[in-house]
mmCIF file of C-alpha atoms in Angstrom:
data_model
loop_
_atom_site.group_PDB
_atom_site.id
_atom_site.type_symbol
_atom_site.label_atom_id
_atom_site.label_comp_id
_atom_site.label_asym_id
_atom_site.label_seq_id
_atom_site.Cartn_x
_atom_site.Cartn_y
_atom_site.Cartn_z
ATOM 1 C CA UNK M 1 -77.367 -56.974 9.475
ATOM 2 C CA UNK M 2 -78.537 -59.911 7.351
ATOM 3 C CA UNK M 3 -81.878 -61.638 7.842
ATOM 4 C CA UNK M 4 -80.272 -65.066 7.421
ATOM 5 C CA UNK M 5 -76.653 -66.097 6.973
ATOM 6 C CA UNK M 6 -76.638 -69.920 7.104
ATOM 7 C CA UNK M 7 -78.753 -72.785 5.799
ATOM 8 C CA UNK M 8 -79.937 -73.530 9.335
ATOM 9 C CA UNK M 9 -81.222 -69.979 9.647
ATOM 10 C CA UNK M 10 -83.465 -70.582 6.640
ATOM 11 C CA UNK M 11 -84.601 -73.995 7.903
ATOM 12 C CA UNK M 12 -85.249 -72.772 11.445
ATOM 13 C CA UNK M 13 -87.267 -69.798 10.170
ATOM 14 C CA UNK M 14 -89.386 -72.144 8.046
ATOM 15 C CA UNK M 15 -89.886 -74.514 11.001
ATOM 16 C CA UNK M 16 -90.927 -71.634 13.233
ATOM 17 C CA UNK M 17 -93.470 -70.484 10.658
ATOM 18 C CA UNK M 18 -94.939 -73.989 10.201
ATOM 19 C CA UNK M 19 -95.043 -74.649 13.946
ATOM 20 C CA UNK M 20 -96.807 -71.320 14.328
ATOM 21 C CA UNK M 21 -99.442 -72.351 11.789
ATOM 22 C CA UNK M 22 -100.129 -75.549 13.755
ATOM 23 C CA UNK M 23 -100.310 -73.673 17.056
ATOM 24 C CA UNK M 24 -102.616 -71.029 15.596
ATOM 25 C CA UNK M 25 -104.956 -73.732 14.262
ATOM 26 C CA UNK M 26 -105.023 -75.442 17.657
ATOM 27 C CA UNK M 27 -105.635 -72.163 19.483
ATOM 28 C CA UNK M 28 -108.347 -71.224 16.992
ATOM 29 C CA UNK M 29 -110.335 -74.315 17.964
ATOM 30 C CA UNK M 30 -110.185 -73.295 21.632
ATOM 31 C CA UNK M 31 -111.310 -69.770 20.734
ATOM 32 C CA UNK M 32 -114.157 -71.098 18.604
ATOM 33 C CA UNK M 33 -112.544 -69.835 15.393
ATOM 34 C CA UNK M 34 -112.432 -71.974 12.278
ATOM 35 C CA UNK M 35 -109.140 -73.158 10.828
ATOM 36 C CA UNK M 36 -109.479 -71.066 7.672
ATOM 37 C CA UNK M 37 -110.070 -67.823 9.563
ATOM 38 C CA UNK M 38 -107.296 -68.612 12.052
ATOM 39 C CA UNK M 39 -104.794 -69.242 9.253
ATOM 40 C CA UNK M 40 -105.983 -66.115 7.424
ATOM 41 C CA UNK M 41 -105.263 -64.028 10.531
ATOM 42 C CA UNK M 42 -101.863 -65.695 10.880
ATOM 43 C CA UNK M 43 -100.990 -65.041 7.221
ATOM 44 C CA UNK M 44 -102.111 -61.404 7.522
ATOM 45 C CA UNK M 45 -100.033 -60.873 10.655
ATOM 46 C CA UNK M 46 -97.016 -62.618 9.119
ATOM 47 C CA UNK M 47 -97.207 -60.270 6.127
ATOM 48 C CA UNK M 48 -96.754 -57.341 8.493
ATOM 49 C CA UNK M 49 -93.937 -59.222 10.223
ATOM 50 C CA UNK M 50 -92.016 -59.254 6.930
ATOM 51 C CA UNK M 51 -92.834 -55.583 6.299
ATOM 52 C CA UNK M 52 -91.700 -54.663 9.815
ATOM 53 C CA UNK M 53 -88.492 -56.641 9.361
ATOM 54 C CA UNK M 54 -87.760 -54.772 6.121
ATOM 55 C CA UNK M 55 -88.615 -51.474 7.801
ATOM 56 C CA UNK M 56 -86.166 -51.840 10.709
ATOM 57 C CA UNK M 57 -83.394 -53.041 8.408
ATOM 58 C CA UNK M 58 -83.848 -49.957 6.233
ATOM 59 C CA UNK M 59 -84.666 -47.289 8.829
ATOM 60 C CA UNK M 60 -83.512 -48.822 12.108
ATOM 61 C CA UNK M 61 -85.537 -49.505 15.229
ATOM 62 C CA UNK M 62 -85.616 -51.014 18.696
ATOM 63 C CA UNK M 63 -85.978 -54.537 17.281
ATOM 64 C CA UNK M 64 -82.446 -54.440 15.850
ATOM 65 C CA UNK M 65 -81.118 -53.213 19.194
ATOM 66 C CA UNK M 66 -82.852 -56.028 21.076
ATOM 67 C CA UNK M 67 -81.400 -58.655 18.746
ATOM 68 C CA UNK M 68 -77.866 -57.251 18.776
ATOM 69 C CA UNK M 69 -77.849 -56.985 22.576
ATOM 70 C CA UNK M 70 -79.151 -60.544 22.911
ATOM 71 C CA UNK M 71 -76.565 -61.875 20.478
ATOM 72 C CA UNK M 72 -73.837 -60.002 22.306
ATOM 73 C CA UNK M 73 -73.932 -62.428 25.215
ATOM 74 C CA UNK M 74 -75.762 -60.600 28.011
ATOM 75 C CA UNK M 75 -77.316 -62.902 30.610
ATOM 76 C CA UNK M 76 -78.873 -60.231 32.791
ATOM 77 C CA UNK M 77 -82.579 -60.803 33.430
ATOM 78 C CA UNK M 78 -85.034 -58.141 34.436
ATOM 79 C CA UNK M 79 -88.473 -57.062 33.361
ATOM 80 C CA UNK M 80 -89.088 -54.590 30.581
ATOM 81 C CA UNK M 81 -86.341 -54.161 27.998
ATOM 82 C CA UNK M 82 -84.094 -56.786 29.565
ATOM 83 C CA UNK M 83 -86.998 -59.232 29.615
ATOM 84 C CA UNK M 84 -87.234 -58.982 25.824
ATOM 85 C CA UNK M 85 -83.451 -59.224 25.468
ATOM 86 C CA UNK M 86 -83.315 -62.291 27.713
ATOM 87 C CA UNK M 87 -86.109 -64.052 25.836
ATOM 88 C CA UNK M 88 -84.461 -63.255 22.498
ATOM 89 C CA UNK M 89 -81.176 -64.662 23.765
ATOM 90 C CA UNK M 90 -82.929 -67.898 24.728
ATOM 91 C CA UNK M 91 -84.232 -68.146 21.167
ATOM 92 C CA UNK M 92 -80.784 -67.527 19.695
ATOM 93 C CA UNK M 93 -79.022 -70.019 21.954
ATOM 94 C CA UNK M 94 -81.770 -72.631 22.126
ATOM 95 C CA UNK M 95 -83.008 -72.643 18.535
ATOM 96 C CA UNK M 96 -80.149 -70.940 16.736
ATOM 97 C CA UNK M 97 -82.526 -68.558 15.003
ATOM 98 C CA UNK M 98 -81.469 -65.616 12.891
ATOM 99 C CA UNK M 99 -83.025 -62.166 12.919
ATOM 100 C CA UNK M 100 -85.822 -63.453 10.654
ATOM 101 C CA UNK M 101 -86.432 -66.481 12.887
ATOM 102 C CA UNK M 102 -86.647 -64.290 15.991
ATOM 103 C CA UNK M 103 -89.071 -61.977 14.196
ATOM 104 C CA UNK M 104 -91.270 -64.954 13.316
ATOM 105 C CA UNK M 105 -91.358 -66.130 16.945
ATOM 106 C CA UNK M 106 -92.528 -62.722 18.139
ATOM 107 C CA UNK M 107 -94.909 -62.652 15.189
ATOM 108 C CA UNK M 108 -96.477 -65.810 16.619
ATOM 109 C CA UNK M 109 -97.013 -64.064 19.961
ATOM 110 C CA UNK M 110 -98.745 -61.178 18.227
ATOM 111 C CA UNK M 111 -100.797 -63.537 16.043
ATOM 112 C CA UNK M 112 -102.148 -65.334 19.111
ATOM 113 C CA UNK M 113 -103.134 -61.973 20.574
ATOM 114 C CA UNK M 114 -104.858 -61.046 17.304
ATOM 115 C CA UNK M 115 -106.708 -64.372 17.295
ATOM 116 C CA UNK M 116 -107.962 -63.810 20.855
ATOM 117 C CA UNK M 117 -108.994 -60.246 19.963
ATOM 118 C CA UNK M 118 -110.916 -61.470 16.915
ATOM 119 C CA UNK M 119 -112.628 -64.259 18.863
ATOM 120 C CA UNK M 120 -113.740 -61.818 21.570
ATOM 121 C CA UNK M 121 -115.269 -59.420 19.049
ATOM 122 C CA UNK M 122 -117.021 -62.307 17.300
ATOM 123 C CA UNK M 123 -118.636 -63.289 20.591
ATOM 124 C CA UNK M 124 -120.131 -59.840 21.281
ATOM 125 C CA UNK M 125 -121.273 -59.323 17.661
ATOM 126 C CA UNK M 126 -122.526 -62.855 17.118
ATOM 127 C CA UNK M 127 -126.204 -61.839 17.354
ATOM 128 C CA UNK M 128 -125.776 -58.375 15.826
ATOM 129 C CA UNK M 129 -126.327 -57.198 12.262
ATOM 130 C CA UNK M 130 -124.061 -58.177 9.394
ATOM 131 C CA UNK M 131 -122.800 -54.586 9.178
ATOM 132 C CA UNK M 132 -121.517 -54.652 12.758
ATOM 133 C CA UNK M 133 -119.921 -58.054 12.270
ATOM 134 C CA UNK M 134 -118.129 -56.709 9.217
ATOM 135 C CA UNK M 135 -117.042 -53.627 11.160
ATOM 136 C CA UNK M 136 -115.558 -55.898 13.834
ATOM 137 C CA UNK M 137 -113.669 -57.837 11.165
ATOM 138 C CA UNK M 138 -112.440 -54.592 9.603
ATOM 139 C CA UNK M 139 -111.052 -53.444 12.943
ATOM 140 C CA UNK M 140 -109.231 -56.736 13.471
ATOM 141 C CA UNK M 141 -107.580 -56.376 10.057
ATOM 142 C CA UNK M 142 -106.478 -52.761 10.584
ATOM 143 C CA UNK M 143 -102.756 -52.434 9.719
ATOM 144 C CA UNK M 144 -101.953 -50.604 12.965
ATOM 145 C CA UNK M 145 -103.220 -53.587 14.976
ATOM 146 C CA UNK M 146 -100.786 -56.023 13.359
ATOM 147 C CA UNK M 147 -97.755 -53.944 12.428
ATOM 148 C CA UNK M 148 -96.209 -53.158 15.800
ATOM 149 C CA UNK M 149 -97.029 -56.546 17.333
ATOM 150 C CA UNK M 150 -95.305 -58.444 14.514
ATOM 151 C CA UNK M 151 -91.665 -57.910 15.438
ATOM 152 C CA UNK M 152 -89.103 -58.265 18.219
ATOM 153 C CA UNK M 153 -90.094 -56.059 21.129
ATOM 154 C CA UNK M 154 -92.460 -55.451 23.993
ATOM 155 C CA UNK M 155 -95.479 -54.809 21.799
ATOM 156 C CA UNK M 156 -95.915 -58.395 20.592
ATOM 157 C CA UNK M 157 -95.982 -59.762 24.147
ATOM 158 C CA UNK M 158 -98.103 -56.943 25.554
ATOM 159 C CA UNK M 159 -100.646 -57.395 22.743
ATOM 160 C CA UNK M 160 -100.748 -61.128 23.479
ATOM 161 C CA UNK M 161 -101.418 -60.351 27.143
ATOM 162 C CA UNK M 162 -104.154 -57.883 26.153
ATOM 163 C CA UNK M 163 -105.847 -60.397 23.856
ATOM 164 C CA UNK M 164 -105.805 -63.124 26.512
ATOM 165 C CA UNK M 165 -107.122 -60.721 29.152
ATOM 166 C CA UNK M 166 -109.932 -59.634 26.827
ATOM 167 C CA UNK M 167 -110.940 -63.234 26.136
ATOM 168 C CA UNK M 168 -110.789 -64.081 29.839
ATOM 169 C CA UNK M 169 -112.981 -61.076 30.661
ATOM 170 C CA UNK M 170 -115.887 -62.611 28.744
ATOM 171 C CA UNK M 171 -116.143 -65.242 31.495
ATOM 172 C CA UNK M 172 -113.885 -63.953 34.242
ATOM 173 C CA UNK M 173 -115.195 -66.275 36.945
ATOM 174 C CA UNK M 174 -114.173 -69.390 34.978
ATOM 175 C CA UNK M 175 -111.052 -68.020 33.289
ATOM 176 C CA UNK M 176 -109.045 -66.803 36.260
ATOM 177 C CA UNK M 177 -106.004 -68.952 35.237
ATOM 178 C CA UNK M 178 -105.993 -67.293 31.821
ATOM 179 C CA UNK M 179 -106.070 -63.790 33.296
ATOM 180 C CA UNK M 180 -103.177 -64.833 35.551
ATOM 181 C CA UNK M 181 -101.185 -65.869 32.469
ATOM 182 C CA UNK M 182 -101.996 -62.538 30.821
ATOM 183 C CA UNK M 183 -100.779 -60.634 33.886
ATOM 184 C CA UNK M 184 -97.557 -62.682 33.987
ATOM 185 C CA UNK M 185 -96.838 -61.944 30.312
ATOM 186 C CA UNK M 186 -97.556 -58.246 30.791
ATOM 187 C CA UNK M 187 -95.364 -58.214 33.893
ATOM 188 C CA UNK M 188 -92.430 -59.467 31.823
ATOM 189 C CA UNK M 189 -92.489 -56.483 29.457
ATOM 190 C CA UNK M 190 -94.517 -53.689 31.095
ATOM 191 C CA UNK M 191 -94.953 -54.101 34.860
ATOM 192 C CA UNK M 192 -96.932 -50.873 35.274
ATOM 193 C CA UNK M 193 -99.563 -52.187 32.840
ATOM 194 C CA UNK M 194 -99.645 -55.472 34.750
ATOM 195 C CA UNK M 195 -100.420 -53.444 37.871
ATOM 196 C CA UNK M 196 -103.346 -51.817 36.054
ATOM 197 C CA UNK M 197 -104.629 -55.242 35.008
ATOM 198 C CA UNK M 198 -104.500 -56.395 38.610
ATOM 199 C CA UNK M 199 -106.363 -53.309 39.772
ATOM 200 C CA UNK M 200 -109.087 -54.004 37.217
ATOM 201 C CA UNK M 201 -109.389 -57.662 38.187
ATOM 202 C CA UNK M 202 -109.538 -56.748 41.872
ATOM 203 C CA UNK M 203 -112.421 -54.332 41.301
ATOM 204 C CA UNK M 204 -114.290 -56.829 39.119
ATOM 205 C CA UNK M 205 -113.998 -59.673 41.622
ATOM 206 C CA UNK M 206 -114.935 -57.538 44.607
ATOM 207 C CA UNK M 207 -117.942 -55.837 43.036
ATOM 208 C CA UNK M 208 -119.306 -58.487 40.663
ATOM 209 C CA UNK M 209 -122.945 -59.087 41.730
ATOM 210 C CA UNK M 210 -122.991 -62.755 40.733
ATOM 211 C CA UNK M 211 -120.127 -63.770 43.028
ATOM 212 C CA UNK M 212 -120.901 -65.401 46.353
ATOM 213 C CA UNK M 213 -119.625 -63.699 49.473
ATOM 214 C CA UNK M 214 -117.138 -66.452 50.311
ATOM 215 C CA UNK M 215 -115.745 -66.568 46.768
ATOM 216 C CA UNK M 216 -115.682 -62.773 46.615
ATOM 217 C CA UNK M 217 -113.673 -62.567 49.824
ATOM 218 C CA UNK M 218 -111.256 -65.312 48.734
ATOM 219 C CA UNK M 219 -110.611 -64.104 45.191
ATOM 220 C CA UNK M 220 -110.667 -60.459 46.198
ATOM 221 C CA UNK M 221 -108.140 -61.052 48.977
ATOM 222 C CA UNK M 222 -105.777 -62.853 46.618
ATOM 223 C CA UNK M 223 -106.133 -60.139 43.978
ATOM 224 C CA UNK M 224 -105.587 -57.339 46.484
ATOM 225 C CA UNK M 225 -102.552 -59.106 47.946
ATOM 226 C CA UNK M 226 -101.016 -59.469 44.490
ATOM 227 C CA UNK M 227 -101.900 -55.856 43.702
ATOM 228 C CA UNK M 228 -100.300 -54.654 46.927
ATOM 229 C CA UNK M 229 -97.085 -56.407 45.898
ATOM 230 C CA UNK M 230 -96.968 -55.605 42.180
ATOM 231 C CA UNK M 231 -98.484 -52.121 41.869
ATOM 232 C CA UNK M 232 -95.647 -50.435 43.836
ATOM 233 C CA UNK M 233 -93.156 -52.463 41.795
ATOM 234 C CA UNK M 234 -94.804 -51.267 38.580
ATOM 235 C CA UNK M 235 -94.736 -47.656 39.770
ATOM 236 C CA UNK M 236 -91.069 -47.947 40.659
ATOM 237 C CA UNK M 237 -90.336 -49.459 37.240
ATOM 238 C CA UNK M 238 -92.163 -46.567 35.567
ATOM 239 C CA UNK M 239 -90.065 -44.088 37.544
ATOM 240 C CA UNK M 240 -92.476 -43.003 40.305
ATOM 241 C CA UNK M 241 -90.535 -42.666 43.544
ATOM 242 C CA UNK M 242 -93.585 -42.948 45.827
ATOM 243 C CA UNK M 243 -97.341 -43.374 45.282
ATOM 244 C CA UNK M 244 -98.282 -40.007 46.806
ATOM 245 C CA UNK M 245 -99.916 -37.191 44.831
ATOM 246 C CA UNK M 246 -96.838 -34.981 44.642
ATOM 247 C CA UNK M 247 -94.640 -37.753 43.263
ATOM 248 C CA UNK M 248 -97.276 -38.742 40.701
ATOM 249 C CA UNK M 249 -97.675 -35.146 39.480
ATOM 250 C CA UNK M 250 -93.910 -34.763 39.251
ATOM 251 C CA UNK M 251 -93.718 -37.962 37.213
ATOM 252 C CA UNK M 252 -96.470 -36.823 34.846
ATOM 253 C CA UNK M 253 -94.833 -33.441 34.276
ATOM 254 C CA UNK M 254 -91.477 -35.081 33.616
ATOM 255 C CA UNK M 255 -92.931 -37.568 31.136
ATOM 256 C CA UNK M 256 -94.699 -34.814 29.214
ATOM 257 C CA UNK M 257 -91.318 -33.378 28.254
ATOM 258 C CA UNK M 258 -89.765 -36.669 27.114
ATOM 259 C CA UNK M 259 -89.643 -38.185 23.604
ATOM 260 C CA UNK M 260 -90.055 -34.768 22.016
ATOM 261 C CA UNK M 261 -87.693 -35.608 19.153
ATOM 262 C CA UNK M 262 -88.880 -36.687 15.716
ATOM 263 C CA UNK M 263 -91.877 -35.961 13.535
ATOM 264 C CA UNK M 264 -94.332 -37.605 15.951
ATOM 265 C CA UNK M 265 -93.579 -35.295 18.880
ATOM 266 C CA UNK M 266 -96.432 -33.180 20.251
ATOM 267 C CA UNK M 267 -96.519 -30.723 23.125
ATOM 268 C CA UNK M 268 -99.167 -32.119 25.474
ATOM 269 C CA UNK M 269 -98.112 -30.064 28.497
ATOM 270 C CA UNK M 270 -100.251 -27.126 27.324
ATOM 271 C CA UNK M 271 -103.275 -29.278 26.417
ATOM 272 C CA UNK M 272 -106.354 -29.906 28.519
ATOM 273 C CA UNK M 273 -106.943 -33.458 29.752
ATOM 274 C CA UNK M 274 -109.688 -34.238 27.162
ATOM 275 C CA UNK M 275 -107.385 -33.032 24.384
ATOM 276 C CA UNK M 276 -104.535 -35.166 25.731
ATOM 277 C CA UNK M 277 -106.785 -38.224 25.683
ATOM 278 C CA UNK M 278 -108.007 -37.427 22.156
ATOM 279 C CA UNK M 279 -104.445 -36.865 20.925
ATOM 280 C CA UNK M 280 -103.233 -40.145 22.337
ATOM 281 C CA UNK M 281 -105.982 -42.272 20.826
ATOM 282 C CA UNK M 282 -106.949 -40.614 17.542
ATOM 283 C CA UNK M 283 -103.988 -38.674 16.199
ATOM 284 C CA UNK M 284 -102.486 -38.343 13.667
ATOM 285 C CA UNK M 285 -105.518 -37.293 11.642
ATOM 286 C CA UNK M 286 -105.400 -37.467 7.811
ATOM 287 C CA UNK M 287 -104.413 -33.814 7.355
ATOM 288 C CA UNK M 288 -101.481 -34.338 9.777
ATOM 289 C CA UNK M 289 -99.986 -37.269 7.856
ATOM 290 C CA UNK M 290 -96.535 -36.577 6.415
ATOM 291 C CA UNK M 291 -95.692 -40.081 5.134
ATOM 292 C CA UNK M 292 -97.376 -43.200 3.793
ATOM 293 C CA UNK M 293 -97.087 -44.862 7.217
ATOM 294 C CA UNK M 294 -98.643 -41.849 8.951
ATOM 295 C CA UNK M 295 -101.454 -41.799 6.378
ATOM 296 C CA UNK M 296 -102.208 -45.484 7.006
ATOM 297 C CA UNK M 297 -102.286 -44.800 10.758
ATOM 298 C CA UNK M 298 -104.568 -41.792 10.188
ATOM 299 C CA UNK M 299 -107.072 -43.897 8.224
ATOM 300 C CA UNK M 300 -107.117 -46.432 11.060
ATOM 301 C CA UNK M 301 -107.669 -43.622 13.537
ATOM 302 C CA UNK M 302 -110.655 -42.329 11.570
ATOM 303 C CA UNK M 303 -112.280 -45.765 11.705
ATOM 304 C CA UNK M 304 -111.685 -45.896 15.455
ATOM 305 C CA UNK M 305 -113.046 -42.372 15.854
ATOM 306 C CA UNK M 306 -116.217 -43.351 13.981
ATOM 307 C CA UNK M 307 -116.671 -46.358 16.245
ATOM 308 C CA UNK M 308 -116.158 -44.266 19.370
ATOM 309 C CA UNK M 309 -118.634 -41.606 18.254
ATOM 310 C CA UNK M 310 -121.344 -44.090 17.288
ATOM 311 C CA UNK M 311 -120.713 -46.388 20.260
ATOM 312 C CA UNK M 312 -120.652 -43.509 22.718
ATOM 313 C CA UNK M 313 -123.889 -42.165 21.255
ATOM 314 C CA UNK M 314 -125.521 -45.592 21.642
ATOM 315 C CA UNK M 315 -124.440 -45.791 25.284
ATOM 316 C CA UNK M 316 -125.869 -42.346 26.029
ATOM 317 C CA UNK M 317 -129.166 -43.113 24.316
ATOM 318 C CA UNK M 318 -129.518 -46.619 25.759
ATOM 319 C CA UNK M 319 -127.522 -46.715 29.004
ATOM 320 C CA UNK M 320 -128.869 -50.160 29.907
ATOM 321 C CA UNK M 321 -127.700 -51.780 26.657
ATOM 322 C CA UNK M 322 -124.135 -52.653 27.506
ATOM 323 C CA UNK M 323 -122.104 -55.789 27.661
ATOM 324 C CA UNK M 324 -123.191 -57.240 30.980
ATOM 325 C CA UNK M 325 -120.477 -59.776 31.775
ATOM 326 C CA UNK M 326 -117.601 -58.386 33.787
ATOM 327 C CA UNK M 327 -117.655 -54.990 32.083
ATOM 328 C CA UNK M 328 -116.302 -53.465 35.289
ATOM 329 C CA UNK M 329 -112.922 -55.078 34.654
ATOM 330 C CA UNK M 330 -112.856 -53.883 31.052
ATOM 331 C CA UNK M 331 -113.883 -50.319 31.886
ATOM 332 C CA UNK M 332 -111.593 -49.943 34.890
ATOM 333 C CA UNK M 333 -108.467 -51.242 33.166
ATOM 334 C CA UNK M 334 -109.098 -49.401 29.885
ATOM 335 C CA UNK M 335 -109.883 -46.040 31.473
ATOM 336 C CA UNK M 336 -107.001 -46.186 33.970
ATOM 337 C CA UNK M 337 -104.561 -47.102 31.185
ATOM 338 C CA UNK M 338 -105.925 -44.462 28.797
ATOM 339 C CA UNK M 339 -105.732 -41.772 31.463
ATOM 340 C CA UNK M 340 -102.179 -42.587 32.560
ATOM 341 C CA UNK M 341 -100.755 -43.086 29.069
ATOM 342 C CA UNK M 342 -102.616 -40.125 27.576
ATOM 343 C CA UNK M 343 -101.227 -37.784 30.230
ATOM 344 C CA UNK M 344 -97.621 -38.978 29.877
ATOM 345 C CA UNK M 345 -97.016 -39.757 26.176
ATOM 346 C CA UNK M 346 -95.779 -36.841 24.075
ATOM 347 C CA UNK M 347 -94.968 -38.810 20.921
ATOM 348 C CA UNK M 348 -97.607 -40.043 18.483
ATOM 349 C CA UNK M 349 -95.365 -42.833 17.213
ATOM 350 C CA UNK M 350 -95.135 -44.312 20.704
ATOM 351 C CA UNK M 351 -98.873 -43.814 21.196
ATOM 352 C CA UNK M 352 -99.629 -45.740 17.981
ATOM 353 C CA UNK M 353 -97.779 -48.733 19.405
ATOM 354 C CA UNK M 354 -98.831 -48.639 23.020
ATOM 355 C CA UNK M 355 -102.532 -47.840 22.708
ATOM 356 C CA UNK M 356 -103.264 -51.429 21.655
ATOM 357 C CA UNK M 357 -102.591 -52.475 25.245
ATOM 358 C CA UNK M 358 -106.067 -51.214 26.199
ATOM 359 C CA UNK M 359 -107.940 -50.104 23.051
ATOM 360 C CA UNK M 360 -109.268 -53.650 22.374
ATOM 361 C CA UNK M 361 -111.224 -53.405 25.639
ATOM 362 C CA UNK M 362 -112.852 -50.133 24.592
ATOM 363 C CA UNK M 363 -113.625 -51.487 21.121
ATOM 364 C CA UNK M 364 -115.378 -54.534 22.549
ATOM 365 C CA UNK M 365 -117.480 -52.430 24.921
ATOM 366 C CA UNK M 366 -118.487 -50.003 22.173
ATOM 367 C CA UNK M 367 -119.350 -52.735 19.679
ATOM 368 C CA UNK M 368 -121.479 -54.468 22.295
ATOM 369 C CA UNK M 369 -123.480 -51.246 22.733
ATOM 370 C CA UNK M 370 -124.146 -50.774 19.016
ATOM 371 C CA UNK M 371 -127.024 -52.301 17.084
ATOM 372 C CA UNK M 372 -129.806 -54.577 18.221
ATOM 373 C CA UNK M 373 -129.839 -58.293 18.791
ATOM 374 C CA UNK M 374 -131.264 -60.190 15.864
ATOM 375 C CA UNK M 375 -134.541 -61.908 16.721
ATOM 376 C CA UNK M 376 -135.135 -65.449 15.598
ATOM 377 C CA UNK M 377 -138.349 -65.310 13.554
ATOM 378 C CA UNK M 378 -140.469 -68.441 13.801
ATOM 379 C CA UNK M 379 -142.296 -69.445 10.632
ATOM 380 C CA UNK M 380 -146.024 -68.842 10.923
ATOM 381 C CA UNK M 381 -148.539 -71.475 9.884
ATOM 382 C CA UNK M 382 -150.565 -70.721 6.761
ATOM 383 C CA UNK M 383 -154.260 -69.956 7.298
ATOM 384 C CA UNK M 384 -156.606 -72.967 7.388
ATOM 385 C CA UNK M 385 -158.737 -73.669 4.374
ATOM 386 C CA UNK M 386 -162.531 -74.139 4.883
ATOM 387 C CA UNK M 387 -162.144 -77.935 4.552
ATOM 388 C CA UNK M 388 -159.349 -77.998 7.139
ATOM 389 C CA UNK M 389 -161.487 -75.872 9.464
ATOM 390 C CA UNK M 390 -164.246 -78.522 9.257
ATOM 391 C CA UNK M 391 -161.692 -81.260 9.932
ATOM 392 C CA UNK M 392 -160.386 -79.358 12.962
ATOM 393 C CA UNK M 393 -163.914 -78.696 14.259
ATOM 394 C CA UNK M 394 -164.906 -82.385 14.258
ATOM 395 C CA UNK M 395 -161.455 -83.731 15.198
ATOM 396 C CA UNK M 396 -160.852 -85.480 11.905
ATOM 397 C CA UNK M 397 -157.329 -85.906 10.534
ATOM 398 C CA UNK M 398 -156.837 -85.525 6.776
ATOM 399 C CA UNK M 399 -157.419 -88.897 5.086
ATOM 400 C CA UNK M 400 -159.564 -90.197 7.965
ATOM 401 C CA UNK M 401 -163.281 -90.797 7.466
ATOM 402 C CA UNK M 402 -165.674 -89.619 10.146
ATOM 403 C CA UNK M 403 -167.745 -92.446 11.603
ATOM 404 C CA UNK M 404 -171.521 -92.088 11.718
ATOM 405 C CA UNK M 405 -173.080 -92.404 15.214
#
């Protein structure tokens, strides 16, 4: 399959890229990010878009399948895979884009998510040391953050939803519309993750101490009503027949035996729960890497592991020093997602892609616990000379002569 085959394909791809640069600059202003940093993030993410496009053309991948199915004429709409296919078909029919043009559109989705992720980390490290601010920047520029969200597929949209939800969580009371948009985007591609987002928002609104009783009842009722409607739908989409304990355990056991083909397969059925969680988030380790891509992922995992060790240590030593605004939403969503995905994902390749649906929340919480807030040091006045002490004693300003009585 060719990236482009007509002159319009080239022109449309260029227009998509330029329109994306304008949109990224506009969004950067709303996130409090300068134009140069916003465009740098966009250029970095676009680089991985081109690498990803080359990768799927050479080795194959879901992105090619999405594009071929969309170009084949299907008009069936549903969430999940068919949601991506339907959106891709709209791009093909409405804009006449080629494979490269479609990649660049999804790259824009992922770039917006990366911009929101970066802006959120800059907020919580704004008053921290330069080392922590550089660590936050390093995490944003990790290859594993940008690679999977740069191409056609669910990951670009789910990462966008995660970035918007993270930004909204910094001021959840005022950014309810933004969290609603994030849930809608997540619902399009991964309904079960949208259900987890709703559960987290419901807990945060009900238990947030700064919310008035009337507002808590109103917002909590709306959130619970939406959760009651969407959580069962998400469970059904994931393959859970009923929300009882037996059905959930049967689902978990079935998922542990799936996706066992390929070099990234691991047998998690015999692992303890802590080991399953560790495997999902931090493997492959460097000694397990069997390719250049696996080695790059392993280096990223080591940086994340360092952050988790140091951040966890800081939380244990100073339990009161945590990010205070709406951390209940961040913790509840991240831990629920980590638990469910860690128990049911038996392929490290899938884990590398899907963990960025909740890892940004954990990273923000851990970074907020590290370091100390920089204190603004006021300049001290120099000591008074003997002459100035005499002036001060008799109330005389410099240059003013004291009148005799």
